[in-house]
PDB file of C-alpha atoms in Angstrom:
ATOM      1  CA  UNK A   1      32.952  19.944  14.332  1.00  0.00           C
ATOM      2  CA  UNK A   2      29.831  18.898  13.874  1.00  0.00           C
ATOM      3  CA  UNK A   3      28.398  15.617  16.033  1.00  0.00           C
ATOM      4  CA  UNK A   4      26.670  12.643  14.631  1.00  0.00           C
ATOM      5  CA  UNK A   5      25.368   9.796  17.808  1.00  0.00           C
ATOM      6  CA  UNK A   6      24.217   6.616  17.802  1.00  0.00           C
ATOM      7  CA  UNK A   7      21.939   4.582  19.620  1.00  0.00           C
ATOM      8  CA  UNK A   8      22.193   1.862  21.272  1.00  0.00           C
ATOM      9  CA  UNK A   9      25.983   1.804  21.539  1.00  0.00           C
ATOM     10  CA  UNK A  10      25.985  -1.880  21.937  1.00  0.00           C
ATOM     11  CA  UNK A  11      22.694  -4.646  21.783  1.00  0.00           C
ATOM     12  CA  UNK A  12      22.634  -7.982  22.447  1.00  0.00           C
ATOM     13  CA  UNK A  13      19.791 -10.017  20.846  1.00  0.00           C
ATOM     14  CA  UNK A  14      18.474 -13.468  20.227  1.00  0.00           C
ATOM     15  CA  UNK A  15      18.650 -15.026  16.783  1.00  0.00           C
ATOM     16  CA  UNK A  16      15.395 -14.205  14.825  1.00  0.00           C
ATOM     17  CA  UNK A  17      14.603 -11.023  15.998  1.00  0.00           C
ATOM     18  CA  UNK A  18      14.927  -7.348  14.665  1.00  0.00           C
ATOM     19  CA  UNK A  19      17.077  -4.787  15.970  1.00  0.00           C
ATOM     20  CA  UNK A  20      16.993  -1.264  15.158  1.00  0.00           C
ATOM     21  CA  UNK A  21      19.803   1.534  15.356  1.00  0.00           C
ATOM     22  CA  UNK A  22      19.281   4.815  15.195  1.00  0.00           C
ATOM     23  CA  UNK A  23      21.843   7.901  13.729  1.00  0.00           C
ATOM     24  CA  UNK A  24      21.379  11.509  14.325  1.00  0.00           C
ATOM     25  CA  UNK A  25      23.156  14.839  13.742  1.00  0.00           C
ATOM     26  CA  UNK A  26      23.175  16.851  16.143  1.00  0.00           C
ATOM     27  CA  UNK A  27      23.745  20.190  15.697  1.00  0.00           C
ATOM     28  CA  UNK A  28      23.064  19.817  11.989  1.00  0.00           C
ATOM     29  CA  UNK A  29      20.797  18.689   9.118  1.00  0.00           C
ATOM     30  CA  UNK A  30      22.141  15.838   6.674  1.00  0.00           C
ATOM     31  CA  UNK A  31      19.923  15.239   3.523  1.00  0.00           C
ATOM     32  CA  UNK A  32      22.556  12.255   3.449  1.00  0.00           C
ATOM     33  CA  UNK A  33      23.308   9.472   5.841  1.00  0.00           C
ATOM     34  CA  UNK A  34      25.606   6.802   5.236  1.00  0.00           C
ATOM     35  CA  UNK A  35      25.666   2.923   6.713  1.00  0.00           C
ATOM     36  CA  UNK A  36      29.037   1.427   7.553  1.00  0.00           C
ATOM     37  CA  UNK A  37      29.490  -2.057   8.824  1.00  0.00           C
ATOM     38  CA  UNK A  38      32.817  -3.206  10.485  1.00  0.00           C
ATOM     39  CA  UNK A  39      33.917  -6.358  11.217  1.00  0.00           C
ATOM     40  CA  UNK A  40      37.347  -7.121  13.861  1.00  0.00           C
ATOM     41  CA  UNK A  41      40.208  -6.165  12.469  1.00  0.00           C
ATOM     42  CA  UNK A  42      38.524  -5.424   8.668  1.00  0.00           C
ATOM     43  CA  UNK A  43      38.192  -1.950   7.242  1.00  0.00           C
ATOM     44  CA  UNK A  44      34.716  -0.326   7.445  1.00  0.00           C
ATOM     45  CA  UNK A  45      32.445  -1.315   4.446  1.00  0.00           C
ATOM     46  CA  UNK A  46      29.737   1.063   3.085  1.00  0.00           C
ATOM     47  CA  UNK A  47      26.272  -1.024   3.324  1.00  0.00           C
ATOM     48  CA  UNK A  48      23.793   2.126   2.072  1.00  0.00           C
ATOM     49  CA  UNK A  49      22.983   5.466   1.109  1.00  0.00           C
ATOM     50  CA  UNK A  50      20.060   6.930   3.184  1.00  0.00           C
ATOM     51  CA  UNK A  51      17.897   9.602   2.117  1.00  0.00           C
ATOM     52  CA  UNK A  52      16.192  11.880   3.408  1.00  0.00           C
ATOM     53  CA  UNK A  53      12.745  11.459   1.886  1.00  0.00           C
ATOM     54  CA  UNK A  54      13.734   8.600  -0.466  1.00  0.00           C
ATOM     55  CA  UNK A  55      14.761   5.149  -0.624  1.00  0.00           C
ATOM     56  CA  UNK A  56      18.012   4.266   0.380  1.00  0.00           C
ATOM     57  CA  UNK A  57      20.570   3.131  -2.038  1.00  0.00           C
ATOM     58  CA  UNK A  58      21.842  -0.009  -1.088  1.00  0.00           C
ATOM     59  CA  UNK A  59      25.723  -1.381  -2.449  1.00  0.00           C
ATOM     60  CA  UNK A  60      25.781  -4.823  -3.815  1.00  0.00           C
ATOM     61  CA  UNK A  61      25.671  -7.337  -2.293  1.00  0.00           C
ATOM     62  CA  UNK A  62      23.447  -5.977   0.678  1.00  0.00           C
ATOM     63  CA  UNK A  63      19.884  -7.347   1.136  1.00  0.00           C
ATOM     64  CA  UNK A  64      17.648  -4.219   1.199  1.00  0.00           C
ATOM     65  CA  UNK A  65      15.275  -6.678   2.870  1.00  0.00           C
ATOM     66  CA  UNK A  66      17.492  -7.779   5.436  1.00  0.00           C
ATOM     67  CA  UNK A  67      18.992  -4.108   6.567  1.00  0.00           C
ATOM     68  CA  UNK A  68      16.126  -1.872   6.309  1.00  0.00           C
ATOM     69  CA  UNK A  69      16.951   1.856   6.269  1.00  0.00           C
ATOM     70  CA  UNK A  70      14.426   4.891   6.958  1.00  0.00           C
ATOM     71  CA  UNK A  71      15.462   8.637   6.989  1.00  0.00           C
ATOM     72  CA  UNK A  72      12.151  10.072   7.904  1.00  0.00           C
ATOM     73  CA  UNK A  73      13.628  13.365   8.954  1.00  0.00           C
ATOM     74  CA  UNK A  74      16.842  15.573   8.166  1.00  0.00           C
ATOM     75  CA  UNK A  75      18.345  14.783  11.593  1.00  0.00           C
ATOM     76  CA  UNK A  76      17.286  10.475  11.870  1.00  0.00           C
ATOM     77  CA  UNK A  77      18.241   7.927   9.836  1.00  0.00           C
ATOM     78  CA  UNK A  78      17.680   4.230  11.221  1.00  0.00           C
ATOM     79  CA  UNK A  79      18.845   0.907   9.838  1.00  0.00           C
ATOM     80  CA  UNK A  80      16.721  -2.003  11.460  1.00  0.00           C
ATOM     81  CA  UNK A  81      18.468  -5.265  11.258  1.00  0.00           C
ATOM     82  CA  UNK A  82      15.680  -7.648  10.670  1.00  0.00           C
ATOM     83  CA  UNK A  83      15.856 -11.420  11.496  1.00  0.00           C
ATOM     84  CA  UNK A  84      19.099 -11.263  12.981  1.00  0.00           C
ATOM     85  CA  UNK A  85      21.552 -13.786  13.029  1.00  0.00           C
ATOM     86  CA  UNK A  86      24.936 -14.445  14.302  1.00  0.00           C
ATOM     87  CA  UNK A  87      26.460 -13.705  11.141  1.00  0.00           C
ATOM     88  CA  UNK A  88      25.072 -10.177  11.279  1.00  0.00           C
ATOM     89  CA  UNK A  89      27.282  -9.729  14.741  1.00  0.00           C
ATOM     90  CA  UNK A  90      29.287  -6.763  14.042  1.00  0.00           C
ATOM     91  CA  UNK A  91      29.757  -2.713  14.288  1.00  0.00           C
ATOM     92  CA  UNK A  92      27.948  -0.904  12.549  1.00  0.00           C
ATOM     93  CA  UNK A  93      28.625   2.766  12.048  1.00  0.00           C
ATOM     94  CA  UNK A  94      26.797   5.686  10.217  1.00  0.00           C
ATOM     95  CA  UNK A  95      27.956   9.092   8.427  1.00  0.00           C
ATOM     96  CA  UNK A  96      26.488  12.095   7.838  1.00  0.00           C
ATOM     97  CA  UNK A  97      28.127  15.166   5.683  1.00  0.00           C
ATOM     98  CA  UNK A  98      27.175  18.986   6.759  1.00  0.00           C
ATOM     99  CA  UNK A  99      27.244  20.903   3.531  1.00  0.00           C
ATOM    100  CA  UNK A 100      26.577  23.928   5.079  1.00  0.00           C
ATOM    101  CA  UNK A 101      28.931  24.031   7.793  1.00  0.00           C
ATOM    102  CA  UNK A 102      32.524  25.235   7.795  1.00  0.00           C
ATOM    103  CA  UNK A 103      33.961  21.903   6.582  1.00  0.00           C
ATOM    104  CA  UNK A 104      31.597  21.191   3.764  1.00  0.00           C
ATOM    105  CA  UNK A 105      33.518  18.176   2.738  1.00  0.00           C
ATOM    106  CA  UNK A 106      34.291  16.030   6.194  1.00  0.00           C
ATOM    107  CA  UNK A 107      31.997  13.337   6.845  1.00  0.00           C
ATOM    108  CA  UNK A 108      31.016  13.165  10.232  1.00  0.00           C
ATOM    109  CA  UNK A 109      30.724   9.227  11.645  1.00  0.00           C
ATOM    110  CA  UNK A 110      29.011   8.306  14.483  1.00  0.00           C
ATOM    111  CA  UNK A 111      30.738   6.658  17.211  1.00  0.00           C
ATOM    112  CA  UNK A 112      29.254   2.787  15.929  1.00  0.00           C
ATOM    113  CA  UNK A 113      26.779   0.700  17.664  1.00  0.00           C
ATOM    114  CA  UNK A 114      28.246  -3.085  18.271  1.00  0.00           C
ATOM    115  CA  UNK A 115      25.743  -5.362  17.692  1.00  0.00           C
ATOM    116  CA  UNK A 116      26.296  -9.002  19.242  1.00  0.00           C
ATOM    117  CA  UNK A 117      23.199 -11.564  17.764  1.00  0.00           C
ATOM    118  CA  UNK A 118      23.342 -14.772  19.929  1.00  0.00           C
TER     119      UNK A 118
ATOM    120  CA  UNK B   1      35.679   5.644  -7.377  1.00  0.00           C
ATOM    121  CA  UNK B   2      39.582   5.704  -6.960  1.00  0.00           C
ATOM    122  CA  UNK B   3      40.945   2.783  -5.364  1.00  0.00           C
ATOM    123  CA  UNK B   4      43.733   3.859  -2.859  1.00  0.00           C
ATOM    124  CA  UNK B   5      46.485   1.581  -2.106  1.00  0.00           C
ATOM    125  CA  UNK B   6      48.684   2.266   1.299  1.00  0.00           C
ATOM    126  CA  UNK B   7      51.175   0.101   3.735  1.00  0.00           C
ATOM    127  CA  UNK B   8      49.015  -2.317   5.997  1.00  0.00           C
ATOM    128  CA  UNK B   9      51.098  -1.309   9.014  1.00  0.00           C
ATOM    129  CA  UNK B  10      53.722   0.681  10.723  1.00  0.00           C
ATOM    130  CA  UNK B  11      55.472   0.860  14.158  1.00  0.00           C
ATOM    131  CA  UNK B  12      56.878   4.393  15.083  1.00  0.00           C
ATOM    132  CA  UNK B  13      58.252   5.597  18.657  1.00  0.00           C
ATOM    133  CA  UNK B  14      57.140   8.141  20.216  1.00  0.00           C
ATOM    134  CA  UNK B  15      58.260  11.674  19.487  1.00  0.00           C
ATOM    135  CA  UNK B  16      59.313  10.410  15.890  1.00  0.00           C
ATOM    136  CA  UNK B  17      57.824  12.085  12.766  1.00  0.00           C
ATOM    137  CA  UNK B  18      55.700   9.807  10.577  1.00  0.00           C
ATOM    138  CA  UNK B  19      54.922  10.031   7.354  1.00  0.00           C
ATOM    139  CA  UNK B  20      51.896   7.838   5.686  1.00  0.00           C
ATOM    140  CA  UNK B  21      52.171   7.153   1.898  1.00  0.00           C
ATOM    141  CA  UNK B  22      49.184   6.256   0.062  1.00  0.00           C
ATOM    142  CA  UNK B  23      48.629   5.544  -3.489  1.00  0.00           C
ATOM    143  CA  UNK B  24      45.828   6.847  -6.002  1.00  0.00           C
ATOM    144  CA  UNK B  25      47.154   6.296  -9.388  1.00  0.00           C
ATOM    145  CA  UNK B  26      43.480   6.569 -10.969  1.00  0.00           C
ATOM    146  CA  UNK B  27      42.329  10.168  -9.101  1.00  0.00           C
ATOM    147  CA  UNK B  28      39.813  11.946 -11.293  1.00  0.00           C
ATOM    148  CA  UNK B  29      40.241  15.549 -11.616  1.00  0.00           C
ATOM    149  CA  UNK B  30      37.172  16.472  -9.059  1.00  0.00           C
ATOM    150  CA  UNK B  31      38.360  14.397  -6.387  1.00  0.00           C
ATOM    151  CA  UNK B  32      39.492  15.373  -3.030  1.00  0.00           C
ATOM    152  CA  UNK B  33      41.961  13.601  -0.668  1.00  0.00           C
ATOM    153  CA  UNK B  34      40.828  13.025   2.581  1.00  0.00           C
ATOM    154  CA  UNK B  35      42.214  11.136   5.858  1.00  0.00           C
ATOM    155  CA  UNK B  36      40.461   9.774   8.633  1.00  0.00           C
ATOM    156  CA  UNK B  37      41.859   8.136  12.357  1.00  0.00           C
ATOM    157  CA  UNK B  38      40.070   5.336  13.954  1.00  0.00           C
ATOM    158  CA  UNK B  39      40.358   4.003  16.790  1.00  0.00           C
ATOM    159  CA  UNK B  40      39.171   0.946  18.141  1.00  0.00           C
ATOM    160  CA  UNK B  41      35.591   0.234  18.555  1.00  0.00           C
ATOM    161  CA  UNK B  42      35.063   4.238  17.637  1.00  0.00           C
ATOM    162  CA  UNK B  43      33.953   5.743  14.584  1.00  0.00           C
ATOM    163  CA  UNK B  44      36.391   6.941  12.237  1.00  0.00           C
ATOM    164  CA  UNK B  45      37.566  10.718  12.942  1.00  0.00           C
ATOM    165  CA  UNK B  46      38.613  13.146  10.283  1.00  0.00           C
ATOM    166  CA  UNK B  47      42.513  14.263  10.063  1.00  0.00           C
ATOM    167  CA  UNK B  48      42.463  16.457   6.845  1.00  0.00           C
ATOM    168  CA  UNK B  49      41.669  16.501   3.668  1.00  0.00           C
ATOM    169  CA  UNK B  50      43.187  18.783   0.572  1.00  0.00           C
ATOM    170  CA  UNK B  51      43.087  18.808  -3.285  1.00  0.00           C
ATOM    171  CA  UNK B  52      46.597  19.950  -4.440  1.00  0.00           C
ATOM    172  CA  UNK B  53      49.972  21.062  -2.914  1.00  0.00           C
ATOM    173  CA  UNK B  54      50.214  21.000   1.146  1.00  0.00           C
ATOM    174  CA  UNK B  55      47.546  21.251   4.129  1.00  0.00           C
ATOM    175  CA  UNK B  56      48.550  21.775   7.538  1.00  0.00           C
ATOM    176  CA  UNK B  57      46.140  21.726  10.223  1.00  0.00           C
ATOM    177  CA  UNK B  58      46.643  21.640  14.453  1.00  0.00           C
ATOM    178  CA  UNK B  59      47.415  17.705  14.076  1.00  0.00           C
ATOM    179  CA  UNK B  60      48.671  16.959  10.737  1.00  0.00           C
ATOM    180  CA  UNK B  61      49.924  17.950   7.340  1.00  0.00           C
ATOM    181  CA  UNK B  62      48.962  16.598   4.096  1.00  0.00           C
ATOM    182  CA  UNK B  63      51.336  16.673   1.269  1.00  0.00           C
ATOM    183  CA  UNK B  64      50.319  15.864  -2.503  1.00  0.00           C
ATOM    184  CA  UNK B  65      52.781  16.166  -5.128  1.00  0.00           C
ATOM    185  CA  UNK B  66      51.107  17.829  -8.484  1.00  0.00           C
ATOM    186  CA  UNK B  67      50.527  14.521 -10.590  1.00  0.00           C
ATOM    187  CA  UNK B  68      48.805  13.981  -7.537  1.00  0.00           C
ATOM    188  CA  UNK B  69      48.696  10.097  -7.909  1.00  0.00           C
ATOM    189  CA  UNK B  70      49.816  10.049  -4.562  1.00  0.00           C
ATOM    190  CA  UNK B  71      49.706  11.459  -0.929  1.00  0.00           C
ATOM    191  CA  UNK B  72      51.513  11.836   2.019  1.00  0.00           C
ATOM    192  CA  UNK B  73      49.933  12.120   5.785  1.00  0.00           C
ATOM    193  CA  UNK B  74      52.730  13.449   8.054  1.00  0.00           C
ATOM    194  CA  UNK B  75      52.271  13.186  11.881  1.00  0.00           C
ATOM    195  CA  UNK B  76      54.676  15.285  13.380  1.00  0.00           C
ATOM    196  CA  UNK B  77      56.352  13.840  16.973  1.00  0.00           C
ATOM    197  CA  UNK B  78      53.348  10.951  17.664  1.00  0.00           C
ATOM    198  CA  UNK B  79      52.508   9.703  21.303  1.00  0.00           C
ATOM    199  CA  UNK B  80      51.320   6.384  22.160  1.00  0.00           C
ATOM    200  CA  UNK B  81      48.173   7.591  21.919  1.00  0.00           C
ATOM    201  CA  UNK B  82      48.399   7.821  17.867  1.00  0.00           C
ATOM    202  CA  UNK B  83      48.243   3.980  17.658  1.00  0.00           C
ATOM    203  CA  UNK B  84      45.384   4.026  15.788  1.00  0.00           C
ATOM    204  CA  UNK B  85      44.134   2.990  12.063  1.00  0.00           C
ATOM    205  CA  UNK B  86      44.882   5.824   9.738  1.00  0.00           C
ATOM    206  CA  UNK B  87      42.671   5.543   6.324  1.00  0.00           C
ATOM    207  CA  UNK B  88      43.312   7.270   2.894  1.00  0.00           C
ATOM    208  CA  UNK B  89      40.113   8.109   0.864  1.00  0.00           C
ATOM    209  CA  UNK B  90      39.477   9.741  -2.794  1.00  0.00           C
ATOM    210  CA  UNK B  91      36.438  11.051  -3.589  1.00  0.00           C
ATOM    211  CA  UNK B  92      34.241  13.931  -5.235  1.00  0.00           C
ATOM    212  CA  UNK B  93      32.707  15.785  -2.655  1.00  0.00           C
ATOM    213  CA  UNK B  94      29.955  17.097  -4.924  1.00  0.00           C
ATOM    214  CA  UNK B  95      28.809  14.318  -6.178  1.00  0.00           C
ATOM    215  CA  UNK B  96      26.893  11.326  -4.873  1.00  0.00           C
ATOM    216  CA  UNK B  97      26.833  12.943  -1.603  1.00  0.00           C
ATOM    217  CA  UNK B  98      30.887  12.041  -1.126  1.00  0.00           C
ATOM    218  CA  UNK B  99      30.318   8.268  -1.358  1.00  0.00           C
ATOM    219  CA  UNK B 100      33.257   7.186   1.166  1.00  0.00           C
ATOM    220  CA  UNK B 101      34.351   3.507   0.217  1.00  0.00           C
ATOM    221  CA  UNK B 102      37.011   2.788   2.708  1.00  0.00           C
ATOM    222  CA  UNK B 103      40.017   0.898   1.789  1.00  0.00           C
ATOM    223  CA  UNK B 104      42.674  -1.438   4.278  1.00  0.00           C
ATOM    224  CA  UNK B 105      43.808   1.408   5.725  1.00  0.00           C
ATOM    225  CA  UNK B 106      47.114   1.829   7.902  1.00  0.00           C
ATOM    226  CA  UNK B 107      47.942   0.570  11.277  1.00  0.00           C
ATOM    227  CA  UNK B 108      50.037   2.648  13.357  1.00  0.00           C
ATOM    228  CA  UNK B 109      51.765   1.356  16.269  1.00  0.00           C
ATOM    229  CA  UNK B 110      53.805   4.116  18.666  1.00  0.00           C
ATOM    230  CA  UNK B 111      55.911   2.335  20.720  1.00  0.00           C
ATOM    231  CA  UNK B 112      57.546   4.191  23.873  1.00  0.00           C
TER     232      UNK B 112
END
């Protein structure tokens, strides 16, 4: 199937600064991107809907401010975690569909980036 | 979106069948069924996904009965390394890009 990566795989940071995390397919090109955070033991929750060329759609309840989201480019989508604080500590995970490929319908997730905000 | 409602754990042994039950009494008529695996700190994997009847795959099978208010995610003789979180998700695949809101989900233990 097709791959979707993540980097960093894991951060550590100091309160007050930004972080940024960056999702790419691979091996194909997602007009769509989606933001998942994922706290221990909870289900994932969808934060935003990035697209490419557009703002992202953000679900309520999520400061657009706060988690900023750029998909400059059909493979990259980055959410930059601004002003981080400890509260923010958690994995964070991102999705990407591949219309054109043989499974048009499976979403493809990334394998999550754990952010730890001291 | 349909809200899906399924058992917040199981234990199984290994080599047993197990069969997942989920609930999604308010499916719309465009929407697919689709399971996903996760384990921990990983991102969620895709099992299968179907519309209407049965789907069998290399891994799984997926049955839906034809009010399809419900589904059934059968994992035939697990190992120990099944233990995993096993999510249920209904959704139209066409539109809104196949907005995935993910619900509890199911945690599988496979004892030995």
């Amino acid at each position: 199937g097709a791959v979707v990566s993540q980097h960093p795989s894991r951060v550590i940071c100091k309160s007050g600064t930004s972080v940024k995390i960056e999702c790419r397919s691979l091996d194909f090109q997602a007009t769509t991107m989606f933001w998942y955070r994922q706290f221990p033991k909870q289900s994932l929750m969808l934060m935003a809907t990035s697209n490419e060329g557009s703002k992202a759609t953000y679900e309520q309840g999520v400061e657009k401010d706060k988690f900023l989201i750029n998909h400059a480019s059909l493979t990259l989508s980055t959410l930059t975690v601004t002003s981080a604080h400890p509260e923010d500590s958690s994995f964070y995970i991102c999705s990407a569909r591949n219309p054109g490929g043989k499974s048009e319908h499976e979403q493809f997730f990334g394998p999550g980036t754990r952010l730890t905000v001291l | 979106l349909a809200k899906t409602t399924q058992p917040i754990s199981m234990d199984s042994y290994e080599g047993q069948e197990v069969n997942i039950t989920c609930s999604h009494n308010n499916i719309a008529t465009n929407d697919y069924i689709t399971w996903y695996q996760q384990f921990p700190s990983q991102g969620p994997r895709f099992i299968i996904q179907g519309y209407k009847t049965k789907v069998t795959n290399e891994v799984a099978s997926l049955f839906i009965p034809a009010d399809r208010k419900s589904s059934t995610l059968s994992l035939p003789r697990v190992s120990l390394s099944d233990t995993a979180v096993y999510y249920c998700l209904v959704g139209d695949p066409y539109t809104g890009g196949f907005k995935t809101i993910f619900g509890a989900g199911t945690r599988l233990f496979v004892k030995a």
